[in-house]
Coordinates of C-alpha atoms in Angstrom, one line a residue:
X1 CA 30.2 -79.2 57.8
X2 CA 28.5 -78.2 61.0
X3 CA 27.6 -80.9 63.5
X4 CA 24.9 -80.7 66.1
X5 CA 26.4 -80.2 69.6
X6 CA 26.2 -83.2 71.8
X7 CA 24.2 -81.5 74.4
X8 CA 21.2 -81.1 72.0
X9 CA 21.5 -84.1 69.7
X10 CA 18.9 -86.1 71.6
X11 CA 16.2 -83.4 71.1
X12 CA 13.4 -84.2 68.7
X13 CA 10.7 -81.9 70.0
X14 CA 10.8 -78.3 71.1
X15 CA 8.5 -75.6 72.5
X16 CA 8.7 -72.7 70.1
X17 CA 9.1 -69.1 71.0
X18 CA 8.3 -66.6 68.3
X19 CA 10.7 -63.6 68.6
X20 CA 11.0 -60.3 66.8
X21 CA 14.8 -60.7 66.6
X22 CA 17.0 -63.5 65.3
X23 CA 18.9 -65.9 67.5
X24 CA 22.1 -67.3 65.9
X25 CA 24.2 -70.2 67.0
X26 CA 27.7 -69.7 68.4
X27 CA 26.9 -66.2 69.6
X28 CA 28.8 -65.8 72.9
X29 CA 26.7 -62.7 73.8
X30 CA 23.7 -63.6 75.8
X31 CA 20.5 -62.3 74.4
X32 CA 18.0 -60.5 76.8
X33 CA 14.3 -60.9 76.3
X34 CA 11.3 -59.6 78.2
X35 CA 8.6 -62.2 78.5
X36 CA 5.1 -60.8 79.0
X37 CA 2.6 -62.7 76.8
X38 CA 0.6 -65.5 78.7
X39 CA 1.7 -68.2 76.3
X40 CA 5.3 -67.2 76.6
X41 CA 5.0 -67.1 80.4
X42 CA 3.7 -70.7 80.3
X43 CA 6.6 -71.8 78.0
X44 CA 9.1 -70.3 80.4
X45 CA 7.5 -71.9 83.4
X46 CA 7.5 -75.3 81.6
X47 CA 11.2 -75.2 80.6
X48 CA 12.6 -73.7 83.8
X49 CA 12.6 -77.0 85.7
X50 CA 13.4 -79.2 82.7
X51 CA 16.3 -79.2 80.3
X52 CA 15.9 -75.5 79.7
X53 CA 16.0 -75.8 75.9
X54 CA 13.5 -74.2 73.5
X55 CA 13.3 -73.2 69.9
X56 CA 13.4 -69.6 68.7
X57 CA 11.9 -68.7 65.4
X58 CA 11.9 -65.1 64.0
X59 CA 8.4 -63.8 63.4
X60 CA 9.1 -63.1 59.8
X61 CA 9.3 -66.9 59.3
X62 CA 5.8 -67.4 60.5
X63 CA 2.4 -67.7 58.7
X64 CA 0.5 -64.4 59.3
X65 CA -2.9 -66.3 59.3
X66 CA -2.0 -69.0 61.8
X67 CA 0.9 -67.3 63.7
X68 CA 2.8 -70.6 63.4
X69 CA 6.3 -71.0 61.9
X70 CA 6.5 -72.4 58.4
X71 CA 7.0 -76.1 58.0
X72 CA 10.7 -76.6 57.1
X73 CA 11.4 -73.1 58.4
X74 CA 14.8 -72.5 60.2
X75 CA 15.1 -71.6 63.8
X76 CA 17.8 -71.8 66.5
X77 CA 17.8 -74.0 69.6
X78 CA 18.2 -71.7 72.7
X79 CA 19.4 -72.5 76.1
X80 CA 17.8 -70.6 79.0
X81 CA 20.7 -69.2 81.0
X82 CA 19.1 -66.8 83.4
X83 CA 15.6 -65.7 84.3
X84 CA 14.0 -63.3 86.7
X85 CA 10.2 -63.2 87.3
X86 CA 8.5 -60.1 88.6
X87 CA 5.5 -59.9 90.9
X88 CA 3.2 -59.2 88.0
X89 CA 4.2 -62.3 86.2
X90 CA 6.5 -60.8 83.5
X91 CA 10.0 -62.1 83.3
X92 CA 13.4 -61.0 82.0
X93 CA 15.5 -63.9 80.6
X94 CA 18.9 -64.4 79.0
X95 CA 19.4 -67.1 76.4
X96 CA 22.2 -68.3 74.1
X97 CA 22.0 -69.9 70.7
X98 CA 23.2 -73.5 70.4
X99 CA 22.4 -74.9 66.9
X100 CA 19.9 -74.6 64.1
X101 CA 16.8 -76.7 63.3
X102 CA 14.1 -77.1 60.7
X103 CA 10.5 -77.6 61.7
X104 CA 9.2 -81.0 60.5
X105 CA 5.6 -80.8 61.9
X106 CA 3.7 -79.5 64.8
X107 CA 2.6 -81.7 67.7
X108 CA -0.9 -81.4 69.2
X109 CA -0.7 -80.5 72.9
X110 CA -2.8 -78.7 75.5
X111 CA -0.1 -76.0 75.7
X112 CA -0.8 -72.4 74.7
X113 CA 2.4 -72.3 72.7
X114 CA 3.4 -74.3 69.6
X115 CA 5.4 -77.5 70.1
X116 CA 7.2 -78.8 67.0
X117 CA 9.1 -81.9 65.9
X118 CA 12.4 -80.8 64.6
X119 CA 15.2 -81.9 62.2
X120 CA 18.7 -80.8 63.1
X121 CA 20.1 -78.5 60.5
X122 CA 23.4 -79.4 58.9
X123 CA 25.6 -77.4 56.5
X124 CA 26.8 -78.9 53.2
X125 CA 30.5 -79.8 53.0
X126 CA 32.8 -76.9 52.1
X127 CA 36.4 -77.0 50.9
X128 CA 38.7 -76.2 53.9
X129 CA 41.1 -74.1 51.7
X130 CA 38.3 -72.0 50.4
X131 CA 37.0 -71.4 54.0
X132 CA 40.5 -70.5 55.2
X133 CA 40.9 -68.0 52.3
X134 CA 37.5 -66.4 52.9
X135 CA 38.0 -66.2 56.6
X136 CA 41.3 -64.4 56.2
X137 CA 39.7 -61.9 53.8
X138 CA 36.9 -61.3 56.2
X139 CA 39.4 -60.7 59.1
X140 CA 41.5 -58.3 57.0
X141 CA 38.4 -56.3 56.1
X142 CA 37.3 -56.4 59.8
X143 CA 40.7 -55.0 60.8
X144 CA 40.5 -52.3 58.2
X145 CA 36.9 -51.4 59.2
X146 CA 37.6 -51.2 63.0
X147 CA 40.8 -49.2 62.5
X148 CA 39.0 -46.7 60.4
X149 CA 36.1 -46.5 62.8
X150 CA 38.3 -45.9 65.9
X151 CA 40.2 -43.2 64.0
X152 CA 36.8 -41.6 63.0
X153 CA 35.9 -41.7 66.7
X154 CA 39.0 -39.7 67.6
X155 CA 41.6 -42.4 68.3
X156 CA 44.0 -42.0 65.3
X157 CA 46.7 -44.2 66.9
X158 CA 44.4 -47.2 67.4
X159 CA 45.0 -50.2 65.1
X160 CA 42.6 -53.0 65.4
X161 CA 44.1 -56.5 66.0
X162 CA 43.9 -59.0 63.2
X163 CA 41.6 -61.9 64.3
X164 CA 42.8 -65.4 63.4
X165 CA 39.8 -67.7 64.0
X166 CA 40.3 -71.4 63.4
X167 CA 36.6 -72.4 63.6
X168 CA 35.2 -71.3 60.3
X169 CA 31.6 -72.2 61.2
X170 CA 31.9 -70.2 64.4
X171 CA 33.3 -67.2 62.7
X172 CA 30.8 -67.2 59.8
X173 CA 28.1 -66.6 62.4
X174 CA 30.1 -64.4 64.8
X175 CA 30.7 -61.8 62.2
X176 CA 27.1 -60.7 62.7
X177 CA 27.6 -59.7 66.3
X178 CA 31.1 -58.5 66.0
X179 CA 30.3 -56.0 63.2
X180 CA 26.7 -55.1 64.0
X181 CA 24.9 -56.7 61.1
X182 CA 21.2 -55.9 60.9
X183 CA 18.1 -58.2 61.3
X184 CA 17.8 -59.0 57.6
X185 CA 21.5 -60.0 57.5
X186 CA 21.0 -62.2 60.5
X187 CA 18.1 -64.0 58.8
X188 CA 20.2 -64.7 55.7
X189 CA 23.0 -66.1 57.8
X190 CA 20.6 -68.2 59.8
X191 CA 19.2 -69.8 56.7
X192 CA 22.4 -70.2 54.7
X193 CA 23.3 -73.8 54.2
X194 CA 27.1 -73.4 54.2
X195 CA 29.9 -71.5 56.0
X196 CA 31.2 -70.5 52.5
X197 CA 27.9 -68.7 51.7
X198 CA 27.9 -67.0 55.1
X199 CA 31.5 -65.8 54.8
X200 CA 31.0 -64.5 51.3
X201 CA 27.8 -62.7 52.4
X202 CA 29.6 -61.2 55.4
X203 CA 32.5 -60.0 53.3
X204 CA 30.1 -58.2 51.1
X205 CA 28.6 -56.4 54.1
X206 CA 32.1 -55.5 55.5
X207 CA 33.1 -54.0 52.2
X208 CA 30.0 -51.8 52.3
X209 CA 30.8 -50.8 55.9
X210 CA 34.4 -49.8 55.0
X211 CA 33.0 -47.6 52.2
X212 CA 30.3 -46.1 54.6
X213 CA 33.0 -45.0 57.1
X214 CA 34.5 -42.9 54.4
X215 CA 31.1 -41.4 53.4
X216 CA 30.3 -38.4 55.5
X217 CA 26.6 -38.9 55.2
X218 CA 26.6 -42.5 56.3
X219 CA 29.4 -42.2 58.9
X220 CA 27.4 -40.9 61.8
X221 CA 24.8 -43.7 61.7
X222 CA 27.5 -46.4 61.3
X223 CA 29.7 -45.1 64.1
X224 CA 26.9 -45.0 66.6
X225 CA 26.8 -48.8 66.5
X226 CA 30.5 -49.1 67.5
X227 CA 30.8 -46.7 70.5
X228 CA 31.3 -49.5 73.0
X229 CA 32.9 -52.2 70.8
X230 CA 36.4 -51.9 72.4
X231 CA 34.9 -53.2 75.6
X232 CA 33.4 -56.2 73.8
X233 CA 35.4 -59.4 75.0
X234 CA 34.6 -61.0 71.6
X235 CA 36.7 -58.5 69.7
X236 CA 40.4 -58.9 69.5

């Protein structure tokens, strides 16, 4: 069962940033975002000299009428890692995902962005043996997929290394960035309440990807996502 990292356990309220993408916990790849809306500029200014934590909610999980995230909706606590503000007021930032939360209620403030009371999100308990088995299956599929991809890219002697993760929660999220899952997949992983569910879902996607590499129609689209993966420090 996932535990809230110590660095954010004390957090009960968060400013909320509505994003078109999905931020996942454990992702070691920093996410780059361009900040240009006045409300988001103010949010950035307010957190820059504080703890630098804020909540990220995907815009698909917001009410179209109010623009606010749904109560009990899932988001990810983000840590601001880098920021660069331009003369015009826009900024480029880099953030990383820490852990998930649910929105309990919104707090009335004079801020132009939403502020929410949050509940830290915890997975249900899974059987370790089941997680170990699923993780090994996912790793074997990942190895098969990457070996076939590199051969299709013209490197027939390349054989992808077999990953051997020991943190099942970490790997159940990391699959999404390692193997280029799409936005809808990220949303499902974000909201899943157990590592077992995430691993089973990821295995299903990996099986589809393995089949796609062997399909001439789908191959070109799939391979385009993996041109630079050998340089990714997360792989291997």
